[in-house]
């Protein structure tokens, strides 16, 4: 699982994912301190995250274990909106 910042949306009218009305977002992986940690990726949003929010992203086979994604071709899934991050007893992020 990783932290990421929502930077945009993806609209695809033609898809082979088998999902009803999916919301795909562009997310940028982050370090716990909020610095960019890698290239952007597309993640399915099942919780209603918005632009510029910090989110938790699950990747790989675990993304296909929710009721809405079971046996679906999903590789990255937004599973939480972050309120705060505490690292080594120090708060490094607060919404």
PDB file of N, CA and C in Angstrom:
ATOM      1  N   UNK A   1       0.849  -1.167   0.000  1.00  0.00           N
ATOM      2  CA  UNK A   1       0.000   0.000   0.000  1.00  0.00           C
ATOM      3  C   UNK A   1       0.895   1.231   0.000  1.00  0.00           C
ATOM      4  N   UNK A   2       0.413   2.293  -0.650  1.00  0.00           N
ATOM      5  CA  UNK A   2       1.212   3.508  -0.700  1.00  0.00           C
ATOM      6  C   UNK A   2       0.353   4.737  -0.537  1.00  0.00           C
ATOM      7  N   UNK A   3       1.006   5.847  -0.185  1.00  0.00           N
ATOM      8  CA  UNK A   3       0.342   7.139  -0.135  1.00  0.00           C
ATOM      9  C   UNK A   3       0.466   7.789  -1.494  1.00  0.00           C
ATOM     10  N   UNK A   4      -0.586   8.506  -1.909  1.00  0.00           N
ATOM     11  CA  UNK A   4      -0.549   9.198  -3.192  1.00  0.00           C
ATOM     12  C   UNK A   4      -1.440  10.429  -3.129  1.00  0.00           C
ATOM     13  N   UNK A   5      -1.164  11.381  -4.010  1.00  0.00           N
ATOM     14  CA  UNK A   5      -1.981  12.585  -4.115  1.00  0.00           C
ATOM     15  C   UNK A   5      -2.772  12.519  -5.411  1.00  0.00           C
ATOM     16  N   UNK A   6      -4.070  12.804  -5.317  1.00  0.00           N
ATOM     17  CA  UNK A   6      -4.930  12.806  -6.503  1.00  0.00           C
ATOM     18  C   UNK A   6      -4.619  14.056  -7.321  1.00  0.00           C
ATOM     19  N   UNK A   7      -4.267  13.845  -8.597  1.00  0.00           N
ATOM     20  CA  UNK A   7      -3.913  14.982  -9.448  1.00  0.00           C
ATOM     21  C   UNK A   7      -4.837  15.155 -10.642  1.00  0.00           C
ATOM     22  N   UNK A   8      -5.726  14.214 -10.886  1.00  0.00           N
ATOM     23  CA  UNK A   8      -6.626  14.370 -12.029  1.00  0.00           C
ATOM     24  C   UNK A   8      -7.586  13.199 -12.153  1.00  0.00           C
ATOM     25  N   UNK A   9      -8.372  13.238 -13.215  1.00  0.00           N
ATOM     26  CA  UNK A   9      -9.345  12.180 -13.482  1.00  0.00           C
ATOM     27  C   UNK A   9      -9.113  11.592 -14.865  1.00  0.00           C
ATOM     28  N   UNK A  10      -9.613  10.391 -15.066  1.00  0.00           N
ATOM     29  CA  UNK A  10      -9.536   9.726 -16.363  1.00  0.00           C
ATOM     30  C   UNK A  10     -10.953   9.335 -16.752  1.00  0.00           C
ATOM     31  N   UNK A  11     -11.349   9.686 -17.973  1.00  0.00           N
ATOM     32  CA  UNK A  11     -12.661   9.306 -18.489  1.00  0.00           C
ATOM     33  C   UNK A  11     -12.441   8.388 -19.677  1.00  0.00           C
ATOM     34  N   UNK A  12     -13.056   7.200 -19.626  1.00  0.00           N
ATOM     35  CA  UNK A  12     -12.946   6.238 -20.711  1.00  0.00           C
ATOM     36  C   UNK A  12     -14.343   5.676 -20.984  1.00  0.00           C
ATOM     37  N   UNK A  13     -14.950   6.093 -22.065  1.00  0.00           N
ATOM     38  CA  UNK A  13     -16.309   5.650 -22.387  1.00  0.00           C
ATOM     39  C   UNK A  13     -16.335   4.184 -22.807  1.00  0.00           C
ATOM     40  N   UNK A  14     -15.259   3.717 -23.412  1.00  0.00           N
ATOM     41  CA  UNK A  14     -15.185   2.317 -23.841  1.00  0.00           C
ATOM     42  C   UNK A  14     -14.163   1.616 -22.956  1.00  0.00           C
ATOM     43  N   UNK A  15     -14.635   0.598 -22.199  1.00  0.00           N
ATOM     44  CA  UNK A  15     -13.767  -0.112 -21.266  1.00  0.00           C
ATOM     45  C   UNK A  15     -14.134  -1.588 -21.280  1.00  0.00           C
ATOM     46  N   UNK A  16     -13.221  -2.423 -20.828  1.00  0.00           N
ATOM     47  CA  UNK A  16     -13.475  -3.859 -20.706  1.00  0.00           C
ATOM     48  C   UNK A  16     -13.282  -4.293 -19.257  1.00  0.00           C
ATOM     49  N   UNK A  17     -13.620  -3.407 -18.296  1.00  0.00           N
ATOM     50  CA  UNK A  17     -13.388  -3.715 -16.889  1.00  0.00           C
ATOM     51  C   UNK A  17     -14.582  -4.380 -16.206  1.00  0.00           C
ATOM     52  N   UNK A  18     -15.758  -4.330 -16.821  1.00  0.00           N
ATOM     53  CA  UNK A  18     -16.935  -4.953 -16.234  1.00  0.00           C
ATOM     54  C   UNK A  18     -17.487  -4.225 -15.020  1.00  0.00           C
ATOM     55  N   UNK A  19     -17.078  -2.990 -14.799  1.00  0.00           N
ATOM     56  CA  UNK A  19     -17.535  -2.207 -13.651  1.00  0.00           C
ATOM     57  C   UNK A  19     -18.635  -1.231 -14.075  1.00  0.00           C
ATOM     58  N   UNK A  20     -19.616  -1.017 -13.181  1.00  0.00           N
ATOM     59  CA  UNK A  20     -20.684  -0.060 -13.443  1.00  0.00           C
ATOM     60  C   UNK A  20     -20.246   1.332 -12.978  1.00  0.00           C
ATOM     61  N   UNK A  21     -20.175   2.279 -13.897  1.00  0.00           N
ATOM     62  CA  UNK A  21     -19.852   3.676 -13.594  1.00  0.00           C
ATOM     63  C   UNK A  21     -18.605   3.863 -12.734  1.00  0.00           C
ATOM     64  N   UNK A  22     -17.477   3.325 -13.150  1.00  0.00           N
ATOM     65  CA  UNK A  22     -16.264   3.472 -12.338  1.00  0.00           C
ATOM     66  C   UNK A  22     -15.699   4.889 -12.399  1.00  0.00           C
ATOM     67  N   UNK A  23     -15.005   5.291 -11.343  1.00  0.00           N
ATOM     68  CA  UNK A  23     -14.294   6.571 -11.308  1.00  0.00           C
ATOM     69  C   UNK A  23     -12.810   6.250 -11.251  1.00  0.00           C
ATOM     70  N   UNK A  24     -12.091   6.646 -12.280  1.00  0.00           N
ATOM     71  CA  UNK A  24     -10.643   6.443 -12.310  1.00  0.00           C
ATOM     72  C   UNK A  24      -9.957   7.773 -12.069  1.00  0.00           C
ATOM     73  N   UNK A  25      -8.943   7.781 -11.193  1.00  0.00           N
ATOM     74  CA  UNK A  25      -8.212   8.996 -10.864  1.00  0.00           C
ATOM     75  C   UNK A  25      -6.731   8.820 -11.159  1.00  0.00           C
ATOM     76  N   UNK A  26      -6.090   9.920 -11.516  1.00  0.00           N
ATOM     77  CA  UNK A  26      -4.635   9.955 -11.673  1.00  0.00           C
ATOM     78  C   UNK A  26      -4.075  10.265 -10.296  1.00  0.00           C
ATOM     79  N   UNK A  27      -3.177   9.417  -9.813  1.00  0.00           N
ATOM     80  CA  UNK A  27      -2.565   9.635  -8.507  1.00  0.00           C
ATOM     81  C   UNK A  27      -1.045   9.636  -8.633  1.00  0.00           C
ATOM     82  N   UNK A  28      -0.408  10.449  -7.799  1.00  0.00           N
ATOM     83  CA  UNK A  28       1.048  10.553  -7.767  1.00  0.00           C
ATOM     84  C   UNK A  28       1.551  10.000  -6.437  1.00  0.00           C
ATOM     85  N   UNK A  29       2.329   8.903  -6.453  1.00  0.00           N
ATOM     86  CA  UNK A  29       2.852   8.331  -5.199  1.00  0.00           C
ATOM     87  C   UNK A  29       3.664   9.353  -4.412  1.00  0.00           C
ATOM     88  N   UNK A  30       3.583   9.265  -3.065  1.00  0.00           N
ATOM     89  CA  UNK A  30       4.250  10.206  -2.172  1.00  0.00           C
ATOM     90  C   UNK A  30       5.056   9.468  -1.107  1.00  0.00           C
ATOM     91  N   UNK A  31       6.039  10.172  -0.553  1.00  0.00           N
ATOM     92  CA  UNK A  31       6.698   9.720   0.664  1.00  0.00           C
ATOM     93  C   UNK A  31       5.772  10.091   1.831  1.00  0.00           C
ATOM     94  N   UNK A  32       5.996   9.558   3.041  1.00  0.00           N
ATOM     95  CA  UNK A  32       5.159   9.959   4.180  1.00  0.00           C
ATOM     96  C   UNK A  32       5.192  11.460   4.465  1.00  0.00           C
ATOM     97  N   UNK A  33       6.274  12.133   4.055  1.00  0.00           N
ATOM     98  CA  UNK A  33       6.383  13.576   4.266  1.00  0.00           C
ATOM     99  C   UNK A  33       5.666  14.381   3.185  1.00  0.00           C
ATOM    100  N   UNK A  34       5.142  13.703   2.163  1.00  0.00           N
ATOM    101  CA  UNK A  34       4.393  14.398   1.125  1.00  0.00           C
ATOM    102  C   UNK A  34       5.176  14.770  -0.115  1.00  0.00           C
ATOM    103  N   UNK A  35       6.390  14.258  -0.254  1.00  0.00           N
ATOM    104  CA  UNK A  35       7.192  14.541  -1.448  1.00  0.00           C
ATOM    105  C   UNK A  35       6.906  13.482  -2.510  1.00  0.00           C
ATOM    106  N   UNK A  36       6.965  13.878  -3.781  1.00  0.00           N
ATOM    107  CA  UNK A  36       6.720  12.957  -4.882  1.00  0.00           C
ATOM    108  C   UNK A  36       7.712  11.802  -4.832  1.00  0.00           C
ATOM    109  N   UNK A  37       7.183  10.564  -5.032  1.00  0.00           N
ATOM    110  CA  UNK A  37       8.031   9.379  -4.888  1.00  0.00           C
ATOM    111  C   UNK A  37       8.077   8.509  -6.133  1.00  0.00           C
ATOM    112  N   UNK A  38       7.528   8.951  -7.233  1.00  0.00           N
ATOM    113  CA  UNK A  38       7.539   8.117  -8.432  1.00  0.00           C
ATOM    114  C   UNK A  38       6.578   8.649  -9.476  1.00  0.00           C
ATOM    115  N   UNK A  39       6.432   7.889 -10.555  1.00  0.00           N
ATOM    116  CA  UNK A  39       5.561   8.307 -11.643  1.00  0.00           C
ATOM    117  C   UNK A  39       4.084   8.156 -11.317  1.00  0.00           C
ATOM    118  N   UNK A  40       3.262   8.898 -12.041  1.00  0.00           N
ATOM    119  CA  UNK A  40       1.817   8.845 -11.859  1.00  0.00           C
ATOM    120  C   UNK A  40       1.259   7.481 -12.242  1.00  0.00           C
ATOM    121  N   UNK A  41       0.087   7.154 -11.682  1.00  0.00           N
ATOM    122  CA  UNK A  41      -0.618   5.926 -12.034  1.00  0.00           C
ATOM    123  C   UNK A  41      -2.113   6.198 -12.024  1.00  0.00           C
ATOM    124  N   UNK A  42      -2.855   5.279 -12.601  1.00  0.00           N
ATOM    125  CA  UNK A  42      -4.308   5.366 -12.624  1.00  0.00           C
ATOM    126  C   UNK A  42      -4.841   4.398 -11.569  1.00  0.00           C
ATOM    127  N   UNK A  43      -5.756   4.881 -10.724  1.00  0.00           N
ATOM    128  CA  UNK A  43      -6.330   4.035  -9.679  1.00  0.00           C
ATOM    129  C   UNK A  43      -7.846   4.142  -9.710  1.00  0.00           C
ATOM    130  N   UNK A  44      -8.509   3.025  -9.499  1.00  0.00           N
ATOM    131  CA  UNK A  44      -9.958   3.010  -9.376  1.00  0.00           C
ATOM    132  C   UNK A  44     -10.319   3.597  -8.025  1.00  0.00           C
ATOM    133  N   UNK A  45     -11.279   4.532  -8.016  1.00  0.00           N
ATOM    134  CA  UNK A  45     -11.707   5.177  -6.778  1.00  0.00           C
ATOM    135  C   UNK A  45     -13.078   4.644  -6.383  1.00  0.00           C
ATOM    136  N   UNK A  46     -13.147   3.908  -5.269  1.00  0.00           N
ATOM    137  CA  UNK A  46     -14.427   3.375  -4.813  1.00  0.00           C
ATOM    138  C   UNK A  46     -14.934   4.097  -3.561  1.00  0.00           C
ATOM    139  N   UNK A  47     -14.224   5.177  -3.149  1.00  0.00           N
ATOM    140  CA  UNK A  47     -14.624   5.865  -1.924  1.00  0.00           C
ATOM    141  C   UNK A  47     -14.960   7.345  -2.108  1.00  0.00           C
ATOM    142  N   UNK A  48     -14.744   7.895  -3.287  1.00  0.00           N
ATOM    143  CA  UNK A  48     -15.114   9.292  -3.538  1.00  0.00           C
ATOM    144  C   UNK A  48     -14.048  10.311  -3.206  1.00  0.00           C
ATOM    145  N   UNK A  49     -12.804  10.009  -3.508  1.00  0.00           N
ATOM    146  CA  UNK A  49     -11.705  10.954  -3.275  1.00  0.00           C
ATOM    147  C   UNK A  49     -11.792  12.115  -4.263  1.00  0.00           C
ATOM    148  N   UNK A  50     -11.210  13.241  -3.882  1.00  0.00           N
ATOM    149  CA  UNK A  50     -11.228  14.416  -4.742  1.00  0.00           C
ATOM    150  C   UNK A  50      -9.836  14.900  -5.081  1.00  0.00           C
ATOM    151  N   UNK A  51      -9.778  15.841  -6.018  1.00  0.00           N
ATOM    152  CA  UNK A  51      -8.511  16.397  -6.475  1.00  0.00           C
ATOM    153  C   UNK A  51      -7.737  16.980  -5.295  1.00  0.00           C
ATOM    154  N   UNK A  52      -6.442  16.740  -5.304  1.00  0.00           N
ATOM    155  CA  UNK A  52      -5.485  17.216  -4.303  1.00  0.00           C
ATOM    156  C   UNK A  52      -5.585  16.515  -2.947  1.00  0.00           C
ATOM    157  N   UNK A  53      -6.460  15.527  -2.796  1.00  0.00           N
ATOM    158  CA  UNK A  53      -6.513  14.784  -1.539  1.00  0.00           C
ATOM    159  C   UNK A  53      -5.384  13.751  -1.501  1.00  0.00           C
ATOM    160  N   UNK A  54      -4.916  13.464  -0.286  1.00  0.00           N
ATOM    161  CA  UNK A  54      -3.926  12.411  -0.082  1.00  0.00           C
ATOM    162  C   UNK A  54      -4.721  11.127   0.201  1.00  0.00           C
ATOM    163  N   UNK A  55      -4.387  10.066  -0.521  1.00  0.00           N
ATOM    164  CA  UNK A  55      -5.139   8.816  -0.431  1.00  0.00           C
ATOM    165  C   UNK A  55      -4.203   7.641  -0.192  1.00  0.00           C
ATOM    166  N   UNK A  56      -4.791   6.532   0.257  1.00  0.00           N
ATOM    167  CA  UNK A  56      -4.069   5.274   0.388  1.00  0.00           C
ATOM    168  C   UNK A  56      -4.438   4.431  -0.820  1.00  0.00           C
ATOM    169  N   UNK A  57      -3.428   3.887  -1.499  1.00  0.00           N
ATOM    170  CA  UNK A  57      -3.650   3.105  -2.711  1.00  0.00           C
ATOM    171  C   UNK A  57      -3.125   1.689  -2.494  1.00  0.00           C
ATOM    172  N   UNK A  58      -3.983   0.718  -2.760  1.00  0.00           N
ATOM    173  CA  UNK A  58      -3.595  -0.683  -2.727  1.00  0.00           C
ATOM    174  C   UNK A  58      -3.301  -1.113  -4.155  1.00  0.00           C
ATOM    175  N   UNK A  59      -2.325  -1.998  -4.322  1.00  0.00           N
ATOM    176  CA  UNK A  59      -1.950  -2.456  -5.658  1.00  0.00           C
ATOM    177  C   UNK A  59      -1.889  -3.973  -5.711  1.00  0.00           C
ATOM    178  N   UNK A  60      -1.980  -4.506  -6.920  1.00  0.00           N
ATOM    179  CA  UNK A  60      -1.813  -5.939  -7.127  1.00  0.00           C
ATOM    180  C   UNK A  60      -3.075  -6.736  -6.867  1.00  0.00           C
ATOM    181  N   UNK A  61      -2.887  -8.011  -6.561  1.00  0.00           N
ATOM    182  CA  UNK A  61      -4.017  -8.936  -6.453  1.00  0.00           C
ATOM    183  C   UNK A  61      -4.988  -8.564  -5.332  1.00  0.00           C
ATOM    184  N   UNK A  62      -4.525  -7.877  -4.300  1.00  0.00           N
ATOM    185  CA  UNK A  62      -5.430  -7.500  -3.207  1.00  0.00           C
ATOM    186  C   UNK A  62      -6.509  -6.523  -3.661  1.00  0.00           C
ATOM    187  N   UNK A  63      -6.275  -5.823  -4.762  1.00  0.00           N
ATOM    188  CA  UNK A  63      -7.282  -4.872  -5.245  1.00  0.00           C
ATOM    189  C   UNK A  63      -8.527  -5.574  -5.764  1.00  0.00           C
ATOM    190  N   UNK A  64      -8.437  -6.845  -6.029  1.00  0.00           N
ATOM    191  CA  UNK A  64      -9.585  -7.596  -6.558  1.00  0.00           C
ATOM    192  C   UNK A  64     -10.313  -8.363  -5.464  1.00  0.00           C
ATOM    193  N   UNK A  65     -10.192  -7.908  -4.215  1.00  0.00           N
ATOM    194  CA  UNK A  65     -10.828  -8.601  -3.110  1.00  0.00           C
ATOM    195  C   UNK A  65     -11.941  -7.801  -2.446  1.00  0.00           C
ATOM    196  N   UNK A  66     -12.387  -6.705  -3.065  1.00  0.00           N
ATOM    197  CA  UNK A  66     -13.527  -5.963  -2.533  1.00  0.00           C
ATOM    198  C   UNK A  66     -14.784  -6.447  -3.253  1.00  0.00           C
ATOM    199  N   UNK A  67     -15.958  -6.241  -2.679  1.00  0.00           N
ATOM    200  CA  UNK A  67     -17.188  -6.680  -3.344  1.00  0.00           C
ATOM    201  C   UNK A  67     -17.365  -6.100  -4.751  1.00  0.00           C
ATOM    202  N   UNK A  68     -16.937  -4.867  -4.966  1.00  0.00           N
ATOM    203  CA  UNK A  68     -17.137  -4.253  -6.287  1.00  0.00           C
ATOM    204  C   UNK A  68     -16.031  -4.574  -7.287  1.00  0.00           C
ATOM    205  N   UNK A  69     -14.902  -5.129  -6.828  1.00  0.00           N
ATOM    206  CA  UNK A  69     -13.790  -5.394  -7.756  1.00  0.00           C
ATOM    207  C   UNK A  69     -13.449  -6.867  -7.901  1.00  0.00           C
ATOM    208  N   UNK A  70     -14.193  -7.740  -7.253  1.00  0.00           N
ATOM    209  CA  UNK A  70     -13.866  -9.171  -7.303  1.00  0.00           C
ATOM    210  C   UNK A  70     -13.823  -9.663  -8.749  1.00  0.00           C
ATOM    211  N   UNK A  71     -12.727 -10.299  -9.107  1.00  0.00           N
ATOM    212  CA  UNK A  71     -12.511 -10.848 -10.448  1.00  0.00           C
ATOM    213  C   UNK A  71     -12.556  -9.796 -11.557  1.00  0.00           C
ATOM    214  N   UNK A  72     -12.243  -8.551 -11.225  1.00  0.00           N
ATOM    215  CA  UNK A  72     -12.199  -7.470 -12.219  1.00  0.00           C
ATOM    216  C   UNK A  72     -10.732  -7.120 -12.502  1.00  0.00           C
ATOM    217  N   UNK A  73     -10.447  -6.598 -13.691  1.00  0.00           N
ATOM    218  CA  UNK A  73      -9.060  -6.260 -14.042  1.00  0.00           C
ATOM    219  C   UNK A  73      -8.615  -4.925 -13.427  1.00  0.00           C
ATOM    220  N   UNK A  74      -8.421  -4.919 -12.124  1.00  0.00           N
ATOM    221  CA  UNK A  74      -8.039  -3.711 -11.398  1.00  0.00           C
ATOM    222  C   UNK A  74      -6.651  -3.931 -10.802  1.00  0.00           C
ATOM    223  N   UNK A  75      -5.748  -2.983 -11.009  1.00  0.00           N
ATOM    224  CA  UNK A  75      -4.378  -3.115 -10.507  1.00  0.00           C
ATOM    225  C   UNK A  75      -4.050  -2.113  -9.409  1.00  0.00           C
ATOM    226  N   UNK A  76      -4.799  -0.995  -9.340  1.00  0.00           N
ATOM    227  CA  UNK A  76      -4.571   0.001  -8.293  1.00  0.00           C
ATOM    228  C   UNK A  76      -5.934   0.503  -7.824  1.00  0.00           C
ATOM    229  N   UNK A  77      -6.119   0.555  -6.497  1.00  0.00           N
ATOM    230  CA  UNK A  77      -7.417   0.864  -5.920  1.00  0.00           C
ATOM    231  C   UNK A  77      -7.253   1.846  -4.772  1.00  0.00           C
ATOM    232  N   UNK A  78      -7.997   2.941  -4.805  1.00  0.00           N
ATOM    233  CA  UNK A  78      -7.982   3.893  -3.696  1.00  0.00           C
ATOM    234  C   UNK A  78      -8.863   3.321  -2.592  1.00  0.00           C
ATOM    235  N   UNK A  79      -8.259   3.094  -1.414  1.00  0.00           N
ATOM    236  CA  UNK A  79      -8.972   2.444  -0.323  1.00  0.00           C
ATOM    237  C   UNK A  79      -9.147   3.340   0.907  1.00  0.00           C
ATOM    238  N   UNK A  80      -8.614   4.553   0.877  1.00  0.00           N
ATOM    239  CA  UNK A  80      -8.774   5.458   2.018  1.00  0.00           C
ATOM    240  C   UNK A  80      -8.352   6.867   1.688  1.00  0.00           C
ATOM    241  N   UNK A  81      -8.978   7.829   2.371  1.00  0.00           N
ATOM    242  CA  UNK A  81      -8.579   9.235   2.286  1.00  0.00           C
ATOM    243  C   UNK A  81      -7.865   9.554   3.592  1.00  0.00           C
ATOM    244  N   UNK A  82      -6.651  10.058   3.496  1.00  0.00           N
ATOM    245  CA  UNK A  82      -5.782  10.257   4.661  1.00  0.00           C
ATOM    246  C   UNK A  82      -6.137  11.550   5.394  1.00  0.00           C
ATOM    247  N   UNK A  83      -6.300  11.444   6.727  1.00  0.00           N
ATOM    248  CA  UNK A  83      -6.520  12.611   7.579  1.00  0.00           C
ATOM    249  C   UNK A  83      -5.213  13.129   8.166  1.00  0.00           C
ATOM    250  N   UNK A  84      -4.333  12.190   8.557  1.00  0.00           N
ATOM    251  CA  UNK A  84      -3.037  12.601   9.100  1.00  0.00           C
ATOM    252  C   UNK A  84      -2.043  11.452   8.969  1.00  0.00           C
ATOM    253  N   UNK A  85      -0.754  11.816   9.022  1.00  0.00           N
ATOM    254  CA  UNK A  85       0.326  10.826   9.004  1.00  0.00           C
ATOM    255  C   UNK A  85       1.273  11.173  10.144  1.00  0.00           C
ATOM    256  N   UNK A  86       1.545  10.183  11.000  1.00  0.00           N
ATOM    257  CA  UNK A  86       2.497  10.346  12.096  1.00  0.00           C
ATOM    258  C   UNK A  86       3.622   9.359  11.855  1.00  0.00           C
ATOM    259  N   UNK A  87       4.852   9.862  11.824  1.00  0.00           N
ATOM    260  CA  UNK A  87       6.021   9.022  11.589  1.00  0.00           C
ATOM    261  C   UNK A  87       7.035   9.280  12.690  1.00  0.00           C
ATOM    262  N   UNK A  88       7.471   8.211  13.367  1.00  0.00           N
ATOM    263  CA  UNK A  88       8.430   8.308  14.468  1.00  0.00           C
ATOM    264  C   UNK A  88       7.963   9.289  15.521  1.00  0.00           C
ATOM    265  N   UNK A  89       6.662   9.265  15.837  1.00  0.00           N
ATOM    266  CA  UNK A  89       6.106  10.131  16.883  1.00  0.00           C
ATOM    267  C   UNK A  89       5.897  11.574  16.477  1.00  0.00           C
ATOM    268  N   UNK A  90       6.143  11.898  15.207  1.00  0.00           N
ATOM    269  CA  UNK A  90       6.013  13.283  14.730  1.00  0.00           C
ATOM    270  C   UNK A  90       4.974  13.344  13.621  1.00  0.00           C
ATOM    271  N   UNK A  91       4.026  14.255  13.758  1.00  0.00           N
ATOM    272  CA  UNK A  91       3.014  14.413  12.709  1.00  0.00           C
ATOM    273  C   UNK A  91       3.647  15.095  11.499  1.00  0.00           C
ATOM    274  N   UNK A  92       3.618  14.400  10.352  1.00  0.00           N
ATOM    275  CA  UNK A  92       4.243  14.942   9.146  1.00  0.00           C
ATOM    276  C   UNK A  92       3.201  15.392   8.125  1.00  0.00           C
ATOM    277  N   UNK A  93       1.918  15.057   8.362  1.00  0.00           N
ATOM    278  CA  UNK A  93       0.849  15.514   7.473  1.00  0.00           C
ATOM    279  C   UNK A  93      -0.456  15.579   8.245  1.00  0.00           C
ATOM    280  N   UNK A  94      -1.217  16.629   8.008  1.00  0.00           N
ATOM    281  CA  UNK A  94      -2.582  16.783   8.544  1.00  0.00           C
ATOM    282  C   UNK A  94      -3.425  17.442   7.473  1.00  0.00           C
ATOM    283  N   UNK A  95      -4.593  16.875   7.252  1.00  0.00           N
ATOM    284  CA  UNK A  95      -5.520  17.388   6.246  1.00  0.00           C
ATOM    285  C   UNK A  95      -6.028  18.767   6.619  1.00  0.00           C
TER     286      UNK A  95
END
